[in-house]
Short mmCIF file of C-alpha atoms in Angstrom, two decimals:
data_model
loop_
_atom_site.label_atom_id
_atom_site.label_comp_id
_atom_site.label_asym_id
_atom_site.label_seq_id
_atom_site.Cartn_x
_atom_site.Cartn_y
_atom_site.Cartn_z
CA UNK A 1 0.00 0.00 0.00
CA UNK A 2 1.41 3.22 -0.96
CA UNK A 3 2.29 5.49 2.52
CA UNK A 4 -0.36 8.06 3.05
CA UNK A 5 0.76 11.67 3.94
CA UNK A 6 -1.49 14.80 4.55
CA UNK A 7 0.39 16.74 2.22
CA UNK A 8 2.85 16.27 -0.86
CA UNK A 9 5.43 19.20 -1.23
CA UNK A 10 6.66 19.21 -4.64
CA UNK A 11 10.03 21.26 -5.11
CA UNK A 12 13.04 20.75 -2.64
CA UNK A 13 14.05 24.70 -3.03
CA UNK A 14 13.71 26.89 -0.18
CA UNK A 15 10.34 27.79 -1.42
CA UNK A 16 9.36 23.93 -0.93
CA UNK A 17 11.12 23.31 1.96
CA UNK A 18 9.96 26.46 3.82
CA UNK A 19 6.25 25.26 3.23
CA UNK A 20 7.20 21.89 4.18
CA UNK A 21 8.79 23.20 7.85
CA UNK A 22 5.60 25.19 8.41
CA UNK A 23 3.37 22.58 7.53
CA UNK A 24 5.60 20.10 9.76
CA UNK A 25 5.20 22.26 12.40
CA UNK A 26 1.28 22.96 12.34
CA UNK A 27 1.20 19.25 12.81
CA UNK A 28 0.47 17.89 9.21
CA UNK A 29 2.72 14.97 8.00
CA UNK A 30 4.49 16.02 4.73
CA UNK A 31 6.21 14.07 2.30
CA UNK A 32 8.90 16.96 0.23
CA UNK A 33 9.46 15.12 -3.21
CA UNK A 34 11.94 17.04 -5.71
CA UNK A 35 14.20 15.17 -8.67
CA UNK A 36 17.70 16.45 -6.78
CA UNK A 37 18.79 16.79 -3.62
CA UNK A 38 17.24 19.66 -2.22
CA UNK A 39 18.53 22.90 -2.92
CA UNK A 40 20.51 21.27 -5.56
CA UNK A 41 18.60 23.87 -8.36
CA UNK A 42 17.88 27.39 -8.62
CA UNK A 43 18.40 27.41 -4.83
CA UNK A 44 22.22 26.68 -5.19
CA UNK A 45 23.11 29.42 -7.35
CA UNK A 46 21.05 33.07 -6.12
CA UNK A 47 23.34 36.00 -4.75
CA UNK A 48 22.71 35.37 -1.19
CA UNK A 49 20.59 38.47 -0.21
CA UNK A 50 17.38 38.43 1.85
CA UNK A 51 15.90 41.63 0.38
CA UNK A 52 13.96 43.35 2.95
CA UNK A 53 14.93 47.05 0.82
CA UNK A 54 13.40 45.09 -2.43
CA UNK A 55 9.38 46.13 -2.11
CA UNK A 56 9.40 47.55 -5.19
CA UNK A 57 9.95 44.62 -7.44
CA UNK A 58 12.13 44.77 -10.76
CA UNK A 59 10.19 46.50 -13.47
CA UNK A 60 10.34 45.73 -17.17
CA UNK A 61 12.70 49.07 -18.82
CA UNK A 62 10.36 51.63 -20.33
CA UNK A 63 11.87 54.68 -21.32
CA UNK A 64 13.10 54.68 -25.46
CA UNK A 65 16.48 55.62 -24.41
CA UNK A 66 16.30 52.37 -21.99
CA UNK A 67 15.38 50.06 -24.50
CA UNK A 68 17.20 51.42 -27.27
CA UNK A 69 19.99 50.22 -25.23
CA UNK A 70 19.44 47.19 -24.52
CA UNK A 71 17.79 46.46 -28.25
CA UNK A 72 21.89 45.99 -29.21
CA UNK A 73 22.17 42.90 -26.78
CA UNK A 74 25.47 44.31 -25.27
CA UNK A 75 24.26 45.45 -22.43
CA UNK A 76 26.19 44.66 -19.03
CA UNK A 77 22.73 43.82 -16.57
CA UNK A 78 20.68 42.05 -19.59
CA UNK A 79 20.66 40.27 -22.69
CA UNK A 80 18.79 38.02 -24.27
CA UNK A 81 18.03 34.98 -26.72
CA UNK A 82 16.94 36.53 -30.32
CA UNK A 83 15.23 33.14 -30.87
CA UNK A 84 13.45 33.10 -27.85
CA UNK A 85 11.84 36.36 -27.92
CA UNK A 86 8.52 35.41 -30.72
CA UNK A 87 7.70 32.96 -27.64
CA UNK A 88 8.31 35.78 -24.79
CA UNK A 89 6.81 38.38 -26.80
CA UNK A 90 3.29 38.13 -25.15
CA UNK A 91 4.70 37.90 -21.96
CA UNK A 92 7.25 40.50 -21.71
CA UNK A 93 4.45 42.73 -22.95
CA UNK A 94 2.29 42.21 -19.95
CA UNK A 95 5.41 42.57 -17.98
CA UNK A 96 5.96 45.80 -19.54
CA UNK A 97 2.45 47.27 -19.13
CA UNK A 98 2.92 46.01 -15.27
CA UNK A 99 5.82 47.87 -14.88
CA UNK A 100 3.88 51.79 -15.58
CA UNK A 101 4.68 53.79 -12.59
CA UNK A 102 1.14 53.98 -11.19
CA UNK A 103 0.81 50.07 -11.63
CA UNK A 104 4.31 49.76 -10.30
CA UNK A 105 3.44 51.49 -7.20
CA UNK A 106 0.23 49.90 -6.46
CA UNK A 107 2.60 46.37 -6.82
CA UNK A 108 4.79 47.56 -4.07
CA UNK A 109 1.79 48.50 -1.65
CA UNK A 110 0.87 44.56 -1.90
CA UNK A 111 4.28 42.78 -2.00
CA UNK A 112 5.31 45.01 0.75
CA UNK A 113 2.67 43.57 2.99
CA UNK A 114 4.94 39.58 2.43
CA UNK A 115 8.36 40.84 2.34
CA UNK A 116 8.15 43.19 5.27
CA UNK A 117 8.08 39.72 7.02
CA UNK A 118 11.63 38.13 5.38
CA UNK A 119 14.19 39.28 7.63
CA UNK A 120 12.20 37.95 10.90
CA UNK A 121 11.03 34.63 9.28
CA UNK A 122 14.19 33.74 8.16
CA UNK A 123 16.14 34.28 11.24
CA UNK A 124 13.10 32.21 13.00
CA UNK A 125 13.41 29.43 11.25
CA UNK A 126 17.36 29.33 10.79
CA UNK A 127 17.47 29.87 14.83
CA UNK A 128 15.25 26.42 14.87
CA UNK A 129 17.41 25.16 12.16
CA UNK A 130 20.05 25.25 14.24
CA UNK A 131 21.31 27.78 10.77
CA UNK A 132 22.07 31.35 12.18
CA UNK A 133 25.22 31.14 12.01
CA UNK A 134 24.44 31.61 7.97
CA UNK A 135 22.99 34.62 8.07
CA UNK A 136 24.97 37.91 7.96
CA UNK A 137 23.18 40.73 9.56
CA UNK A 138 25.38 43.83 8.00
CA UNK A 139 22.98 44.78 5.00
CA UNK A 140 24.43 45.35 1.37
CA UNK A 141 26.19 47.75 -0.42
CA UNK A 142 24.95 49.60 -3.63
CA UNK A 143 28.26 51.15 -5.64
CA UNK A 144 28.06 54.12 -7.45
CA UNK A 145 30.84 55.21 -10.03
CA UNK A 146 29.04 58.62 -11.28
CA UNK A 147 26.82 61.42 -9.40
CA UNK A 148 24.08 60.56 -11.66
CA UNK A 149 23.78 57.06 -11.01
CA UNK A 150 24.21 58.36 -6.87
CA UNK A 151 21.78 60.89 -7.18
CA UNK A 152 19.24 58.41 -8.95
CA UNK A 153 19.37 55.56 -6.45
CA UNK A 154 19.48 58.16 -3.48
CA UNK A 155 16.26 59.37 -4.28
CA UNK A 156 14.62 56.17 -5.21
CA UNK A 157 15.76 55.17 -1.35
CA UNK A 158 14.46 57.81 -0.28
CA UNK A 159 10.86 57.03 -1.67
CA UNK A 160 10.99 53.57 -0.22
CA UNK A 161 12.09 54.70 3.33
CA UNK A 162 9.10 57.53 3.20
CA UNK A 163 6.44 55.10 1.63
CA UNK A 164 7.67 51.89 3.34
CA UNK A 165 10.19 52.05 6.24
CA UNK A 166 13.10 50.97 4.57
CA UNK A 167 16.41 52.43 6.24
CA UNK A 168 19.22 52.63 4.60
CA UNK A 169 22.95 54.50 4.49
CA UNK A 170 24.42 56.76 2.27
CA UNK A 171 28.38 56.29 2.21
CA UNK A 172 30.26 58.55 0.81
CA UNK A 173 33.68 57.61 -0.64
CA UNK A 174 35.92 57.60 2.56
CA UNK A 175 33.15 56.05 4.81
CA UNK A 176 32.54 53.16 2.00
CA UNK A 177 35.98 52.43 1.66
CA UNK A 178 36.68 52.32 5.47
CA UNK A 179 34.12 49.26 5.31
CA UNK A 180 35.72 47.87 2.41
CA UNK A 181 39.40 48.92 1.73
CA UNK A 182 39.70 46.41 -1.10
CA UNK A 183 37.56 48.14 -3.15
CA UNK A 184 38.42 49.96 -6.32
CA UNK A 185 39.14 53.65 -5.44
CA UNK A 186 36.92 54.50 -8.60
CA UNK A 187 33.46 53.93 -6.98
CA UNK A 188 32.87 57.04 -5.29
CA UNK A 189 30.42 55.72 -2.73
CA UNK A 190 27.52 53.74 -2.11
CA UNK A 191 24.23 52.84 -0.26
CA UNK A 192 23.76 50.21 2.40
CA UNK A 193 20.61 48.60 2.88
CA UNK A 194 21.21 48.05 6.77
CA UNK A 195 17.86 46.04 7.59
CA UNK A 196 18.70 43.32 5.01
CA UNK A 197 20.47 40.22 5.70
CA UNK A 198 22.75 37.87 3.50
CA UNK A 199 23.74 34.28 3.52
CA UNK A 200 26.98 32.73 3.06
CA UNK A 201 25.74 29.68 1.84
CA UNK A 202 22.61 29.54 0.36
CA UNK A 203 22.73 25.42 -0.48
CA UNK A 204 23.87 25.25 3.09
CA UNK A 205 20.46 26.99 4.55
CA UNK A 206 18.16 25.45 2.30
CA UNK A 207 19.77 21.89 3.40
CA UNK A 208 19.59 23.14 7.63
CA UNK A 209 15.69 23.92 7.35
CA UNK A 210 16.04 20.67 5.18
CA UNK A 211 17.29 19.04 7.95
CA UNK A 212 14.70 20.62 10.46
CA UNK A 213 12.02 19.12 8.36
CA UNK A 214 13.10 15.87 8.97
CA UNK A 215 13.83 16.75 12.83
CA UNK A 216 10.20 17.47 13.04
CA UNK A 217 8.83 14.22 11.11
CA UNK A 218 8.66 15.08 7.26
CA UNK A 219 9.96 12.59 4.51
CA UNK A 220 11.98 13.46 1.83
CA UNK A 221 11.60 11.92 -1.34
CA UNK A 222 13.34 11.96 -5.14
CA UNK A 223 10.41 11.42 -7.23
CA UNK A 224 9.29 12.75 -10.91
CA UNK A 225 6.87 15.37 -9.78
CA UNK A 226 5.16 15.12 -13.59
CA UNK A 227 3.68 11.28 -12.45
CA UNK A 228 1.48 13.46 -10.23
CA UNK A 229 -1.73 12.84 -10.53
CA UNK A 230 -4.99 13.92 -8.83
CA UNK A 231 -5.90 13.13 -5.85
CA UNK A 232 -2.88 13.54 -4.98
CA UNK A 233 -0.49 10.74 -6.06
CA UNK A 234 3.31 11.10 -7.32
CA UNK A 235 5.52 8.27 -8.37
CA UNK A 236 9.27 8.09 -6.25
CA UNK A 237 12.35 5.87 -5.69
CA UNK A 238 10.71 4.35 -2.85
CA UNK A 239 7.29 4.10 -5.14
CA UNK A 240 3.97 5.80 -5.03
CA UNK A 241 2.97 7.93 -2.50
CA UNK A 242 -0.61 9.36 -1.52
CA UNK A 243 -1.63 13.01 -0.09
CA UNK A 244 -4.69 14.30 0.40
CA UNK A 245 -3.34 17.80 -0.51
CA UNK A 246 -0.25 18.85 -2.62
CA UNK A 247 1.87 21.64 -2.73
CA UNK A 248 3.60 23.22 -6.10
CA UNK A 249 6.45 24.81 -5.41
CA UNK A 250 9.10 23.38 -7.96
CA UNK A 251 10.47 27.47 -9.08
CA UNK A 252 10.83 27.81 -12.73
CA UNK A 253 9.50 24.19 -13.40
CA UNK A 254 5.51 24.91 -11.77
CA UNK A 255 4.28 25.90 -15.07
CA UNK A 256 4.61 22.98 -16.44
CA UNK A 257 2.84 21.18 -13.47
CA UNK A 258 -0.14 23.27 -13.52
CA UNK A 259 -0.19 23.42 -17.37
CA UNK A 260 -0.76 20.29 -17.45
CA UNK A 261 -3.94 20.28 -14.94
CA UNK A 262 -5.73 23.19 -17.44
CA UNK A 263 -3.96 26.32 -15.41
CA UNK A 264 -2.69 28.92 -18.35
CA UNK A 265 -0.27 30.93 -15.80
CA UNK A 266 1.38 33.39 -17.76
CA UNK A 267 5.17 32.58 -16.99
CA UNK A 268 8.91 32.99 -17.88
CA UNK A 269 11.94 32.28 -16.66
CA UNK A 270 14.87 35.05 -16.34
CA UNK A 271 18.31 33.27 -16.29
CA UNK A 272 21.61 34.11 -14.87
CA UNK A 273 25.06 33.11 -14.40
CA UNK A 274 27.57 32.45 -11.18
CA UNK A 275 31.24 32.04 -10.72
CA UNK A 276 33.33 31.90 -7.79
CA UNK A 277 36.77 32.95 -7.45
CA UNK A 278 39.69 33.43 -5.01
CA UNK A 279 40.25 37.06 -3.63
CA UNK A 280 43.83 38.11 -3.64
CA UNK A 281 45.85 37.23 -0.80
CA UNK A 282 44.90 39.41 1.98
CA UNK A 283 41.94 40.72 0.19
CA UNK A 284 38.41 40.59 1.89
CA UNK A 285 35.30 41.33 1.03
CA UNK A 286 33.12 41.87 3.92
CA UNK A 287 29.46 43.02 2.08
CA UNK A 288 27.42 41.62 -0.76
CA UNK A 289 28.37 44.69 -2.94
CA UNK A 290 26.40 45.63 -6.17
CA UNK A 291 27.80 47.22 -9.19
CA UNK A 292 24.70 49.36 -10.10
CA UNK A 293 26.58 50.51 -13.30
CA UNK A 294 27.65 47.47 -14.71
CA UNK A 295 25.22 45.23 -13.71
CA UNK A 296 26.76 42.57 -11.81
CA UNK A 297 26.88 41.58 -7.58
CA UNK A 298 30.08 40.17 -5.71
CA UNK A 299 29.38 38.50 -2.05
CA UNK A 300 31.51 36.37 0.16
CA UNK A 301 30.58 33.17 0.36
CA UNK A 302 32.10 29.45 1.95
CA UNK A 303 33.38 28.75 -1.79
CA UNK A 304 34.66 31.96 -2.34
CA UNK A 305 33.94 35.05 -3.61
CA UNK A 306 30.48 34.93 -5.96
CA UNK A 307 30.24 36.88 -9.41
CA UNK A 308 26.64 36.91 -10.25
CA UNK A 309 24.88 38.15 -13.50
CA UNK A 310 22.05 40.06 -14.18
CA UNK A 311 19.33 38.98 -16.65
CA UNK A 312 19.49 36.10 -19.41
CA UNK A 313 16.31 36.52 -21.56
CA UNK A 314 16.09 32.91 -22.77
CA UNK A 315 13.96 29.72 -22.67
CA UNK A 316 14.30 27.82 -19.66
CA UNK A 317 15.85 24.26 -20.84
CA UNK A 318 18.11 26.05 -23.85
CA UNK A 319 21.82 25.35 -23.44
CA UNK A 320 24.15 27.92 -21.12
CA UNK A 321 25.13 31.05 -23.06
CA UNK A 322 27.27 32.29 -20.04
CA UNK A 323 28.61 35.37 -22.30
CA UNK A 324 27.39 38.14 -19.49
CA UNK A 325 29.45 36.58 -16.91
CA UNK A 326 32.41 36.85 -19.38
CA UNK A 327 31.36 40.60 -20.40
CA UNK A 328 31.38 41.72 -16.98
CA UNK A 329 34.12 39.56 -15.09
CA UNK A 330 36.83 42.33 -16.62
CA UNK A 331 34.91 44.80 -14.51
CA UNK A 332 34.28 42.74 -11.31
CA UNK A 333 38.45 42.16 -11.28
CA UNK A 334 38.70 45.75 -11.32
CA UNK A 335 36.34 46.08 -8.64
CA UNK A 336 37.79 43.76 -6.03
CA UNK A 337 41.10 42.27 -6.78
CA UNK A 338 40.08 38.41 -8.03
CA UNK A 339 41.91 35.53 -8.63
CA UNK A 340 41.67 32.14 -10.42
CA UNK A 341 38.24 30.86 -10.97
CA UNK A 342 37.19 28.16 -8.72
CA UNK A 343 34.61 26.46 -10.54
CA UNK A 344 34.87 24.27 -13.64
CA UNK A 345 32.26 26.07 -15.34
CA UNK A 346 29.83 28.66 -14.75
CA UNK A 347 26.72 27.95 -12.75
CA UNK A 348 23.01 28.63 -14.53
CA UNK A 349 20.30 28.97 -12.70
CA UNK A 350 16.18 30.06 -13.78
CA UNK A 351 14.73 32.87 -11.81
CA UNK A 352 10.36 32.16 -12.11
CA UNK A 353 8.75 34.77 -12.87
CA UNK A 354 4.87 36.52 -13.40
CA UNK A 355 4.72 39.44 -15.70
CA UNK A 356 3.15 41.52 -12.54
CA UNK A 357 6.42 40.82 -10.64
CA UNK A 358 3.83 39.02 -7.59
CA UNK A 359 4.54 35.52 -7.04
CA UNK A 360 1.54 33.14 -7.06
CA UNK A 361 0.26 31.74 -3.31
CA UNK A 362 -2.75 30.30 -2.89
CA UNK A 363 -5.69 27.54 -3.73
CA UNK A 364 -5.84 26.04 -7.26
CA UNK A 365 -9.50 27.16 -7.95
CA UNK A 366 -10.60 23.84 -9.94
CA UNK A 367 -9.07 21.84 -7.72
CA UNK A 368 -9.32 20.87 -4.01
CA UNK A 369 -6.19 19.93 -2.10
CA UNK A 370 -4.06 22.20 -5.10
CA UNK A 371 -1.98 24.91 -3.69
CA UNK A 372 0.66 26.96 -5.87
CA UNK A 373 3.43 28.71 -4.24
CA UNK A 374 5.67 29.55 -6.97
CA UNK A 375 7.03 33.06 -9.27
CA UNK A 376 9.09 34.94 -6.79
CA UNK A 377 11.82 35.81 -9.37
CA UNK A 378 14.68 37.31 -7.98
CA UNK A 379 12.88 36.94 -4.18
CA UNK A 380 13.09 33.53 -4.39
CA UNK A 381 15.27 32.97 -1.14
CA UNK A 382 14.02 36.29 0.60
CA UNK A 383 10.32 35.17 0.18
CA UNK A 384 10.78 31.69 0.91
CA UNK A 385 10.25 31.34 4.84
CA UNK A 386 7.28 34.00 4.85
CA UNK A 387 5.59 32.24 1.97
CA UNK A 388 6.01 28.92 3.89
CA UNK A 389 4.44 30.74 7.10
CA UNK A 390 1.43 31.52 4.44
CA UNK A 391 0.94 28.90 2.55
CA UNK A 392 0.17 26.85 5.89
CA UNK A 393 -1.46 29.50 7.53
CA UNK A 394 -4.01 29.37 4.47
CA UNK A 395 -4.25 25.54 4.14
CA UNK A 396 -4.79 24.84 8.34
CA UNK A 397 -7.65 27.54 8.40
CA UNK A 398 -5.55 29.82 10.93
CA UNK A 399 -5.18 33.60 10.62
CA UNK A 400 -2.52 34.73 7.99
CA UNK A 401 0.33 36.91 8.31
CA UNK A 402 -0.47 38.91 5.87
CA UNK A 403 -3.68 39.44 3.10
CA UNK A 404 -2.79 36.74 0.21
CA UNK A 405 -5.68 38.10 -2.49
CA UNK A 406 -3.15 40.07 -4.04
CA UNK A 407 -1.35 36.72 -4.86
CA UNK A 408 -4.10 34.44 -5.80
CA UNK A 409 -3.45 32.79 -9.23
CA UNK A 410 -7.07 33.48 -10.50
CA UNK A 411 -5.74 37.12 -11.04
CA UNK A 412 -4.66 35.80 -14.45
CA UNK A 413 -7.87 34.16 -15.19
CA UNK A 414 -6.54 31.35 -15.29
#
């Protein structure tokens, strides 16, 4: 007889695995299934930050001058597939129409109402976890290399601390370069986001509340999440297992699970690119640090030091076209003073996203026992303890932490 759980968690991420820890601990057994390890996916490979600053979520570019620039495909922060784009036509479209100021702002007022919560859930569950030693607590660091660029981000801080409460600190050049000497003398200052956190190992956390999951009672499986069938079934290593609810949170793969039960989410995928390196001896980087001129983030992690890319526009399962990484590690050595690369190739990971920036929480409508907690895009690891807390705040009738209408999936009529 195939073992009977209350609920199926599909995706071993830290979306997945958050829900499966909340759920755990509201006293429902859970079963997490995923093909990999968990966290061995777009989990692995994210820049480490746990965004509480990011309430306004990354809009599409919509100024000529904007995408005039980027129409050439050189651009440092974002290229994309010239293949791919007939099939991400309609949805970069929406995306684009989402991204209008007024709709823009509107966005913010609901997503700030889940990631005001990221910094406390996170350090909630990694103190449980057994994990805080992971988490940094010194914010992140904006660099500037021109007044313009300073006086553009300055301002935009400023709006989110007014509208939203988000503190932050504007370094000039001798303050930013008292924090970190090994900087280029060329950036001329910087902000730092003082109420977010970072990780030092994102694999690592996603494997401790991995490990608390299993503390508390929950089964891990490796399964083929695409046997699922209702209600709810899903073939594994160990064979088939039964839940009388299920849980899709499987990142930049969900489409294709709730495609396939009659759900037309509109969806894409954003790639991007990691590398690690050695710093010179002597050299430390003690900040995630943004280049917010050229497009790229360096953070100290176990391996080393990340490089992360911005945006790939691309279909998810095409082959890696890591040329950003290459475009842009010229600048990052200049930056901070790198050394060999570390890795044998560069890392690619899919960042799942909706074209109104919102990630998708909430009840399948056509089917009982569905839930869908999946699109975060680049809030993947900032969002994924809160959306846990949510998800099983919704599916055991309690009170939620926050109002999750603005995230329902039947705002795409789906």
């Amino acid at each position: 007889m195939a073992p009977k759980f209350d609920t199926i968690v599909l995706g071993g991420g830290i979306v997945g695995v958050s829900v499966a820890v909340h759920l755990q601990q509201r006293g429902r057994a859970v079963a997490l299934v995923d093909r990999k390890a968990p966290g061995s996916e777009t989990s692995l490979g994210n820049a480490g930050l746990i965004q509480r600053e990011g309430v306004y979520p990354y809009p599409f570019p919509r100024s000529a001058r904007a995408l005039l620039s980027y129409a050439s495909n050189r651009a440092l922060d974002a290229r994309y597939h010239p293949r791919a784009m007939p099939r991400l036509a309609p949805f970069l479209l929406r995306y684009w129409w989402h991204s209008e100021p007024t709709r823009h702002a509107a966005i913010a007022r609901a997503y700030v109402t889940l990631i005001e919560h990221c910094i406390t859930e996170h350090r909630i569950l990694a103190e449980a976890a057994g994990a805080s030693e992971l988490l940094r607590h010194e914010g992140w660091l904006k660099l500037f290399r021109t007044r313009a660029m300073e006086d553009e981000e300055l301002r935009a801080a400023e709006q989110c601390h007014n509208e939203f409460g988000v503190n932050f600190e504007a370094l000039d050049k001798a303050r930013l370069h008292a924090l970190e000497p090994d900087l280029s003398t060329d950036v001329i200052g910087a902000l730092r986001y003082t109420t977010a956190d970072s990780v030092t190992d994102p694999q690592g956390l996603v494997l401790a509340y991995e490990r608390h999951f299993r503390v508390l009672g929950g089964r891990v499986f490796i399964g083929d999440a695409a046997t699922l069938a209702p209600q709810w079934r899903v073939s594994t290593e160990e064979g088939e297992i039964e839940g009388q609810s299920v849980v899709v949170a499987m990142g930049p793969w969900s489409d294709g699970i709730a495609s396939k039960l009659g759900y037309d989410v509109p969806f894409a995928v954003k790639r991007g690119y990691h590398m690690h390196y050695a710093a010179e001896p002597g050299a430390r980087l003690h900040h995630p640090v943004l280049d917010a001129e050229n497009g790229f983030l360096i953070a100290p992690m176990a391996r080393g030091i990340r490089l992360t890319t911005g945006v790939e526009l691309g279909l998810r399962d095409t082959p890696k076209t890591p040329v950003q990484l290459a475009a842009v590690e010229p600048a990052a050595r200049e930056l901070f003073p790198l050394r060999a690369r570390l890795d044998d190739e560069p890392w690619m990971g899919c960042r799942p996203c909706t074209p109104d920036m919102l990630p998708i929480i909430g009840a399948a409508p056509r089917h009982k026992g569905m839930w869908f907690a999946f699109g975060h895009a680049h809030h993947g690891l900032t969002l994924g303890p809160v959306t846990g807390r949510l998800i099983a705040e919704m599916m055991t009738g309690s009170e939620t932490i926050c109002d999750p209408k603005p995230f329902r999936v039947e705002r795409f009529r789906v």
